[in-house]
């Protein structure tokens, strides 16, 4: 029987760490802590319906979004699991206004982590996939630990709680994909080196915001929906970034959540949504944009800063960049 022992997440991370000569062991600890947190969240999402975790808390988060119980519970799980791992000095969460000092673990944690504990909250209460997004930097002991350029990213990843619980992350090497074997509670590597296709046949955007798009965004989307560029593209929109991105990464096409006339800074958050997803995207051969420049050329000026976010395969992104320059 071919036991996938060599492909379990723990083995793969230790192997990668050795090859990357990052032999502190702390990085492995950190990734295993994140992996444990994602397993807990997966369970929580699956059982939320009968554990009374649907609905709102009555609070709003730093971005002004109404907080759902599952958002808050997901934050609590990650803060506890990552805080006690002893690897982090500080944390940032979508669900907390300020930077969180790590009090449970050792203060000397070499890393800092920002996360979106539950992405796709508008889909909570249905059986539509949601997920978690994280980004990790080395801790510098400076005032603004999280206002860092993409060149400082140590690792980033996202999970999708869907038909399967999947985890995609990159720590500087290949983009790796894992699937949770629920019979063992183990993440097993199913995609050792994810490479995006050169093009696709879907476009993914919330057409309900169409009334508010800039003219060049409108004309670009129209060009995909008609025969202007050949065969019209199919529309696919889940409303959970992790799910829409996972499809774009593996099957190609373009995802757009552009800035609009009434929201010129966009909706998605740069630090813990667009940057981690773009780190994975560009490592796998996709291109990214905020409408003017690549996401990885941006450095956040505040931890909850918003941005327009477009990510896709080379062909569709080259068309997009031409359309924005016209
Ligand atoms: P979150 O649930 O963490 O606030 O993120 C929701 C985001 C993202 O997941 C998705 O792509 C986008 O909001 C959908 O926005 P619209 O509902 O405006 O399309
Ligand atoms: Mn989100
Ligand atoms: Mn969220």
XYZ file of C-alpha atoms and ligand atoms in Angstrom:
347
model
C 0.000 0.000 0.000
C 1.540 3.367 -0.981
C 1.300 5.302 2.295
C 1.633 9.031 1.522
C 3.961 9.426 4.510
C 6.563 11.321 2.446
C 3.940 13.799 1.368
C 2.510 14.785 4.735
C 2.783 18.473 5.473
C 5.162 17.973 8.406
C 7.616 15.963 6.260
C 7.433 18.383 3.341
C 7.998 21.446 5.534
C 11.001 19.888 7.317
C 12.444 18.814 3.953
C 11.947 22.309 2.501
C 13.485 23.916 5.586
C 16.587 21.751 5.291
C 16.935 22.558 1.580
C 16.401 26.271 2.225
C 19.070 26.119 4.955
C 16.508 27.823 7.202
C 17.481 25.282 9.831
C 16.075 27.135 12.836
C 13.206 24.676 13.144
C 11.121 27.708 14.081
C 9.714 27.985 10.573
C 8.498 24.393 10.716
C 6.885 25.108 14.085
C 5.209 28.165 12.629
C 3.800 26.349 9.603
C 2.610 23.430 11.735
C 0.843 25.889 14.044
C -0.920 27.528 11.081
C -1.798 24.087 9.738
C -3.305 23.071 13.087
C -5.322 26.307 13.213
C -6.669 25.643 9.712
C -7.758 22.129 10.723
C -9.648 23.590 13.701
C -11.290 26.229 11.494
C -12.254 23.594 8.935
C -14.082 21.653 11.633
C -15.692 24.830 12.944
C -17.022 25.827 9.507
C -18.406 22.336 8.962
C -20.279 22.319 12.287
C -21.192 26.027 12.553
C -24.780 25.378 11.512
C -25.662 23.178 14.456
C -23.372 24.928 16.939
C -25.215 28.235 16.676
C -22.290 29.997 14.986
C -24.305 31.603 12.197
C -25.465 35.189 12.450
C -23.914 38.479 13.518
C -22.208 39.576 16.723
C -23.653 43.080 16.504
C -20.117 44.542 16.233
C -18.284 45.961 13.218
C -14.605 45.382 12.401
C -11.851 47.876 11.542
C -12.945 47.843 7.911
C -16.490 48.744 8.935
C -17.844 45.296 7.993
C -20.537 43.801 10.232
C -18.793 40.961 12.117
C -20.314 37.491 11.933
C -19.998 35.083 14.860
C -17.874 32.784 12.693
C -15.507 35.681 11.841
C -14.982 36.353 15.540
C -14.667 32.677 16.533
C -12.195 32.094 13.684
C -10.134 35.031 14.908
C -10.132 33.699 18.485
C -8.921 30.279 17.317
C -6.070 31.696 15.235
C -4.993 34.212 17.859
C -4.819 31.409 20.443
C -3.121 28.819 18.211
C -0.579 31.231 16.677
C -0.095 33.183 19.896
C 0.934 30.041 21.771
C 3.259 28.731 19.032
C 6.168 30.790 20.357
C 7.154 31.840 16.815
C 5.440 35.203 16.505
C 6.186 38.578 18.017
C 3.066 40.326 16.715
C -0.120 39.545 14.813
C -2.572 41.511 12.660
C -6.118 40.279 12.075
C -8.904 41.613 9.897
C -11.047 41.347 13.019
C -8.924 43.564 15.284
C -8.300 47.324 14.845
C -4.753 47.326 16.191
C -1.588 45.190 15.970
C -1.773 42.383 18.562
C 1.339 41.834 20.696
C 1.869 38.105 21.312
C 1.486 37.551 25.022
C 1.104 33.790 25.349
C 4.126 32.578 23.430
C 7.737 33.673 23.830
C 8.157 37.372 23.110
C 11.265 36.556 21.094
C 9.153 35.130 18.238
C 11.197 35.595 15.072
C 8.186 36.202 12.819
C 5.080 38.332 12.505
C 1.846 37.163 10.847
C -1.196 38.939 9.400
C -4.348 37.004 8.630
C -7.898 37.111 7.388
C -9.336 34.455 9.692
C -12.466 33.873 7.662
C -12.608 35.059 4.054
C -15.946 35.056 2.227
C -18.138 35.918 5.213
C -21.078 36.936 3.018
C -21.379 33.221 2.193
C -21.612 32.060 5.842
C -24.877 30.202 6.454
C -24.773 28.579 3.014
C -22.645 25.656 1.825
C -20.463 27.937 -0.317
C -16.681 27.674 0.256
C -14.945 30.123 2.585
C -11.324 30.143 3.763
C -8.411 31.695 5.634
C -5.534 33.818 4.266
C -2.147 34.481 5.945
C 1.122 36.289 5.274
C 4.364 36.043 7.248
C 7.344 38.404 7.635
C 10.527 38.152 9.700
C 10.142 40.258 12.857
C 12.464 43.313 12.732
C 11.650 44.843 16.110
C 10.557 48.087 14.427
C 7.512 50.309 14.939
C 5.758 49.315 11.712
C 6.353 45.542 11.550
C 3.565 45.098 8.988
C 4.108 47.993 6.598
C 6.643 45.986 4.629
C 7.502 45.556 0.943
C 6.692 42.263 -0.762
C 10.430 41.485 -0.866
C 10.176 40.921 2.907
C 7.500 38.221 2.609
C 8.779 34.930 4.121
C 5.676 32.861 3.313
C 2.001 33.242 2.434
C -0.929 30.938 1.899
C -4.649 30.336 1.949
C -7.052 27.552 2.817
C -10.426 26.717 1.280
C -13.104 24.988 3.373
C -15.072 23.420 0.543
C -15.796 19.955 -0.856
C -12.294 19.274 0.474
C -10.221 21.317 2.900
C -7.238 22.493 0.890
C -4.159 24.529 1.807
C -1.958 26.296 -0.746
C 1.218 28.008 0.448
C 4.635 29.169 -0.686
C 7.701 29.824 1.462
C 9.942 31.107 -1.319
C 10.185 27.813 -3.224
C 7.479 26.065 -5.258
C 3.792 26.778 -4.626
C 2.569 23.683 -2.855
C -0.998 22.363 -2.610
C -2.223 20.096 0.197
C -5.520 18.310 0.792
C -6.753 17.342 4.265
C -7.091 13.569 4.674
C -9.909 13.739 7.219
C -9.559 10.028 8.048
C -6.089 10.759 9.476
C -6.356 14.485 10.182
C -3.253 14.950 8.027
C -2.613 17.402 5.218
C -1.153 15.407 2.297
C 0.666 17.164 -0.565
C -1.398 16.738 -3.717
C 0.231 19.464 -5.889
C 4.019 19.728 -5.285
C 4.609 22.645 -7.652
C 1.533 24.566 -8.844
C 2.051 26.422 -12.134
C -0.791 28.495 -13.587
C -1.830 28.034 -17.238
C -0.964 30.821 -19.732
C -4.643 31.709 -20.279
C -8.172 30.696 -19.332
C -11.834 31.010 -20.324
C -13.535 32.551 -17.293
C -13.845 36.067 -15.943
C -14.765 36.587 -12.289
C -16.177 39.911 -11.117
C -19.218 41.106 -9.169
C -21.319 42.490 -12.056
C -23.565 44.109 -9.444
C -20.846 46.764 -9.082
C -20.845 47.370 -12.863
C -22.781 50.657 -12.529
C -19.836 52.038 -10.561
C -16.856 50.828 -12.638
C -14.483 53.217 -14.375
C -15.121 53.354 -18.148
C -11.975 51.389 -19.092
C -12.883 48.602 -16.637
C -16.392 48.494 -18.120
C -15.099 48.239 -21.676
C -12.564 45.542 -20.689
C -15.228 43.368 -19.039
C -17.514 43.873 -22.050
C -14.717 42.762 -24.374
C -14.562 39.423 -22.524
C -18.354 38.925 -22.564
C -18.718 39.499 -26.300
C -16.955 38.184 -29.441
C -14.584 41.185 -29.400
C -11.647 38.969 -28.419
C -12.932 35.750 -29.975
C -14.991 33.213 -27.994
C -16.847 34.954 -25.152
C -15.612 34.088 -21.630
C -17.832 32.365 -19.044
C -18.730 34.218 -15.856
C -17.800 32.565 -12.549
C -18.151 34.435 -9.215
C -18.287 32.772 -5.781
C -17.881 35.900 -3.665
C -15.120 34.266 -1.557
C -11.714 35.494 -2.709
C -10.051 32.193 -1.715
C -12.440 30.195 -3.923
C -12.395 32.569 -6.894
C -8.602 32.774 -6.708
C -8.115 28.997 -6.343
C -10.066 28.500 -9.577
C -8.109 31.261 -11.347
C -4.779 29.806 -10.176
C -5.559 26.277 -11.337
C -7.779 26.824 -14.387
C -6.761 30.313 -15.561
C -8.852 33.353 -16.441
C -9.142 36.630 -14.551
C -10.486 37.693 -11.129
C -11.338 41.336 -10.610
C -12.363 43.356 -7.608
C -11.428 46.757 -9.041
C -11.544 50.152 -7.396
C -14.736 51.964 -8.449
C -15.877 55.581 -8.815
C -17.555 55.562 -5.392
C -14.856 53.337 -3.784
C -11.613 54.615 -5.393
C -9.467 52.710 -2.856
C -11.243 49.411 -3.585
C -12.690 46.862 -1.133
C -10.083 44.143 -0.550
C -7.373 44.664 2.070
C -3.809 44.947 0.789
C -1.892 43.410 3.729
C -3.890 40.232 4.453
C -5.843 39.602 1.243
C -4.220 41.039 -1.916
C -0.526 40.701 -0.933
C -0.586 37.046 0.241
C -2.729 35.987 -2.722
C -0.459 37.940 -5.086
C 2.676 36.364 -3.599
C 1.242 32.912 -4.431
C -0.084 34.147 -7.784
C 3.175 35.584 -9.081
C 5.220 32.597 -7.853
C 2.863 30.391 -9.900
C 3.086 32.557 -13.052
C -0.026 34.729 -12.739
C 0.075 38.538 -12.986
C -1.534 40.993 -10.528
C -2.622 44.617 -10.516
C -4.323 47.272 -8.403
C -5.471 48.808 -11.692
C -2.220 50.703 -12.192
C 0.688 48.576 -11.001
C 1.414 45.080 -9.689
C 0.239 44.402 -6.153
C 3.727 43.258 -5.130
C 5.139 46.689 -6.008
C 2.983 48.193 -3.231
C 3.870 48.648 0.440
C 0.915 49.068 2.846
C 0.747 52.458 4.600
C -1.724 51.133 7.209
C -2.630 47.617 8.309
C -6.240 47.739 7.030
C -5.511 49.691 3.847
C -7.779 48.716 0.942
C -6.814 48.219 -2.704
C -8.299 47.396 -6.079
C -7.264 43.832 -6.884
C -7.040 42.081 -10.253
C -5.230 38.763 -10.748
C -5.151 36.423 -13.721
C -3.335 34.490 -16.392
C -0.818 36.257 -18.623
C -3.033 36.618 -21.719
C -5.991 38.134 -19.898
C -3.808 40.356 -17.703
C -1.850 41.716 -20.690
C -5.192 42.622 -22.261
C -6.244 44.216 -18.945
C -3.056 46.281 -18.640
C -3.462 47.490 -22.248
C -7.086 48.431 -21.533
C -6.050 50.378 -18.401
C -3.321 52.197 -20.362
C -5.707 53.200 -23.178
P -14.156 38.929 4.034
O -15.251 37.941 4.172
O -12.868 38.488 4.698
O -14.564 40.321 4.404
O -13.754 38.986 2.489
C -14.774 39.130 1.554
C -14.162 39.611 0.269
C -13.612 38.507 -0.592
O -13.648 37.251 -0.012
C -14.501 38.511 -1.825
O -13.742 38.372 -2.993
C -15.150 39.878 -1.776
O -15.187 40.272 -0.414
C -16.557 39.833 -2.323
O -17.006 41.163 -2.317
P -18.442 41.491 -2.974
O -19.433 40.821 -2.108
O -18.483 42.991 -2.943
O -18.422 40.940 -4.362
Mn -11.466 38.373 3.148
Mn -12.585 37.955 6.677
